[in-house]
C-alpha positions as MATLAB code, in Angstrom:
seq = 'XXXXXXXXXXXXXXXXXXXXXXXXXXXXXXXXXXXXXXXXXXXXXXXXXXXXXXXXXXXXXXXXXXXXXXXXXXXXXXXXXXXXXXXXXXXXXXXXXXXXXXXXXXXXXXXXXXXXXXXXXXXXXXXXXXXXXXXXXXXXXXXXXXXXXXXXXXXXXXXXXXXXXXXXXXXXXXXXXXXXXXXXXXXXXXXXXXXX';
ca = [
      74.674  155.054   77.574;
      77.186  156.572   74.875;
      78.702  158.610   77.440;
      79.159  155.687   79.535;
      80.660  153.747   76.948;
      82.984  156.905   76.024;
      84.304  157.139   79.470;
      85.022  153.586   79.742;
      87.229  153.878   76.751;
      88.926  156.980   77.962;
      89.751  155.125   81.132;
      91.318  152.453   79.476;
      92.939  154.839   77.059;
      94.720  156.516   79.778;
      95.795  153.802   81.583;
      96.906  151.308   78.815;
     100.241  150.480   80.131;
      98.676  148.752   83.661;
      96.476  147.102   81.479;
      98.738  145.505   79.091;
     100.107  143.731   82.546;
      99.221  139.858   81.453;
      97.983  139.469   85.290;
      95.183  142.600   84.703;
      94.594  141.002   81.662;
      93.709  137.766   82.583;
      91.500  139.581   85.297;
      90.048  141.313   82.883;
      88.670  138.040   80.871;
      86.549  137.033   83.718;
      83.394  139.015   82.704;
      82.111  139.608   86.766;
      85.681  141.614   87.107;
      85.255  143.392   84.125;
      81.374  144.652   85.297;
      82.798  145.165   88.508;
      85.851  147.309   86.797;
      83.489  148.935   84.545;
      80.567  150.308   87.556;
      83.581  151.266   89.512;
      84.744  153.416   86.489;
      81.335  154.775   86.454;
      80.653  155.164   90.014;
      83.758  155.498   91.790;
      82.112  155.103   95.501;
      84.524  153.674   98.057;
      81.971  150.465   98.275;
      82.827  149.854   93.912;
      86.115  150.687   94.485;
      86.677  148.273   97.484;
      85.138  145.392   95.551;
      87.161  145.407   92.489;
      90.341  145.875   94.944;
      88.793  142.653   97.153;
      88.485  140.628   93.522;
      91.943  141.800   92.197;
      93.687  140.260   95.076;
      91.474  136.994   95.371;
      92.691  136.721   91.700;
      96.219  137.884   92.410;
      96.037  135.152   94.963;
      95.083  132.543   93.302;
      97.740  133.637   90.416;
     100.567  133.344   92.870;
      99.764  130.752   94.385;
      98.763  128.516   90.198;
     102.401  129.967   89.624;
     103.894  128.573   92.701;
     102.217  124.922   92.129;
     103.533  124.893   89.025;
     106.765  125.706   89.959;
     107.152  123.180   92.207;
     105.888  120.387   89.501;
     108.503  121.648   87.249;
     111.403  121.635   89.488;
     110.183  117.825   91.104;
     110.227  116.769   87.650;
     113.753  117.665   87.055;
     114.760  116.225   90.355;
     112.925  112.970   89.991;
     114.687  112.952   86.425;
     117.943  113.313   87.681;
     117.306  110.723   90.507;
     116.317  108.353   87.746;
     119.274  108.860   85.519;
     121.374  108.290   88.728;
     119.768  105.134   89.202;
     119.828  103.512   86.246;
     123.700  104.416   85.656;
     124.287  102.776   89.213;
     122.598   99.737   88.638;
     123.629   99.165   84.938;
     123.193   95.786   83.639;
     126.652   94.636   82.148;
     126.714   90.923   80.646;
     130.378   91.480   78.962;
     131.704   92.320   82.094;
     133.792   88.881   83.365;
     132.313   87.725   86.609;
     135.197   87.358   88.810;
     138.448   89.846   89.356;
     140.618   88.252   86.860;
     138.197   88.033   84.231;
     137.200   85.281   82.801;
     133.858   83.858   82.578;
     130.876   86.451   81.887;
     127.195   86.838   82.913;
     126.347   86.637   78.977;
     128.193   83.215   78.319;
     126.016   81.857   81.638;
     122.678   82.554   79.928;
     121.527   78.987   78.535;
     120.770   79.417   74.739;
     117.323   77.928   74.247;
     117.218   78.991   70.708;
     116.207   75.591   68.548;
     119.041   72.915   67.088;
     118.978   74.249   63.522;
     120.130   78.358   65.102;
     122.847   75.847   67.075;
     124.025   73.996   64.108;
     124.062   77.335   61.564;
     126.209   78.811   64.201;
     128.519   76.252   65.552;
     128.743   74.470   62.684;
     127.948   71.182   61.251;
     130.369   69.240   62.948;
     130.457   68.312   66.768;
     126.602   67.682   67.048;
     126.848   65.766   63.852;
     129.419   63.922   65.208;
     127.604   62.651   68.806;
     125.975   59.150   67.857;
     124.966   58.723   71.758;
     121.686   60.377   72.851;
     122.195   61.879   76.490;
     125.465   63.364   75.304;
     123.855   64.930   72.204;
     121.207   66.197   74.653;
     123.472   67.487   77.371;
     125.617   69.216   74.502;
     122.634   71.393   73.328;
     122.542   72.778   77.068;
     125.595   74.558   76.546;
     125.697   77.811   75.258;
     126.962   78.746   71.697;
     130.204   80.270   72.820;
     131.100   76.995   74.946;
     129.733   74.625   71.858;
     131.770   76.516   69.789;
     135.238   76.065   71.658;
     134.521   72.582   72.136;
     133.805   72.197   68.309;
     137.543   73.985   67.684;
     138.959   71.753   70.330;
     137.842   68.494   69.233;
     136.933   68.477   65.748;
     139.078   71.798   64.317;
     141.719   70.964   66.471;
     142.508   74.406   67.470;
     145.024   75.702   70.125;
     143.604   77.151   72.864;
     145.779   79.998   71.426;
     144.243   80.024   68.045;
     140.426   80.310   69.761;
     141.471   83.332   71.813;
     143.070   84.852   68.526;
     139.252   83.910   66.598;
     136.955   84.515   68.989;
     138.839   87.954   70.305;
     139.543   87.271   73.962;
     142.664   85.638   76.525;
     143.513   82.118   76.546;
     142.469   82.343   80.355;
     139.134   82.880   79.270;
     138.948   80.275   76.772;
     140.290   77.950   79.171;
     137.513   79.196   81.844;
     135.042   78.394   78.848;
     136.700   75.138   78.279;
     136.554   73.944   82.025;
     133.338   75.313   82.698;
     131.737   73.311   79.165;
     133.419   70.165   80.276;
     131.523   70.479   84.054;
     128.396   71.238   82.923;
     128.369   68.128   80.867;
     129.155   66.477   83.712;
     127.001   67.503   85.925;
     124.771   66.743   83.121;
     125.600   63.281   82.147;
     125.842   62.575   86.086;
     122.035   62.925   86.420;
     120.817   61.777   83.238;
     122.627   58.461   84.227;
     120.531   58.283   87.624;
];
């Protein structure tokens, strides 16, 4: 039994660069391969020897082919990455951007506020809603957004140039006119069906 043990050792002595190789190691940790390693050490008949060779490639195998699944995962998941990224920075979502060539009007300034009164009046000011004694126009006012409250407000109660908005609120007189135009239709279209 000592003797057996002994030239085991020497065995692995002698040949401890091959089994330093991670892939004979991890072949090695399976205890079966290691008893079948070990009685072919001790018996080296053609039928030990043929096992252990018939076990090392089943487990080469299946390292190859654990190496080649994950190899694939990892380079899908970089490609499926970079097909994402490339999506989203096609189909960005841009509110700022004006909605026709020329500018003007943007997605953001379409978006009905339906924050409450007091967030309206904080923000536009107390001044134009205070003002509105009749109840459907007070009403139809709060469907506008902030921006277009607030350049009505300047108009009408600051008495501001359409100039003097662009200058305040950082953007073209076009646009402030768009804003202007497109506040004054909305009430409108507003005060047209309320009236039906």
């Amino acid at each position: 039994m000592e003797k057996d043990i002994q030239k085991i050792e020497e065995f692995f002595y002698r040949n401890h660069k091959q089994v330093n190789n991670p892939i004979i190691k991890s072949f090695l940790l399976d205890s079966q391969n290691l008893y079948l390693v070990q009685k072919a050490i001790l018996y080296p008949t053609d039928i030990n020897k043929k096992l252990v060779d018939e076990s090392f490639q089943s487990h080469y195998m299946n390292v190859r082919k654990t190496k080649y699944v994950s190899n694939l995962i990892y380079f899908f998941s970089l490609d499926f990455d970079k097909k994402r990224r490339r999506l989203q920075n096609r189909t960005l979502l841009v509110l700022d951007k004006g909605l026709s060539k020329d500018g003007g009007t943007t997605a953001k300034e379409l978006i009905e506020d339906t924050s409450n009164e007091k967030k309206l009046n904080h923000i536009v000011g107390e001044g134009l809603l205070d003002n509105i004694g009749d109840e459907k126009l007070f009403n139809s006012l709060k469907k506008l957004t902030v921006k277009q409250l607030q350049i009505l407000e300047m108009i009408y109660v600051k008495e501001f140039s359409i100039k003097e908005i662009a200058q305040t609120l950082q953007t073209t007189p076009q646009n402030i006119s768009n804003l202007h135009r497109n506040a004054l239709n909305k009430l409108n279209n507003t005060l047209k069906k309320r009236g039906e």
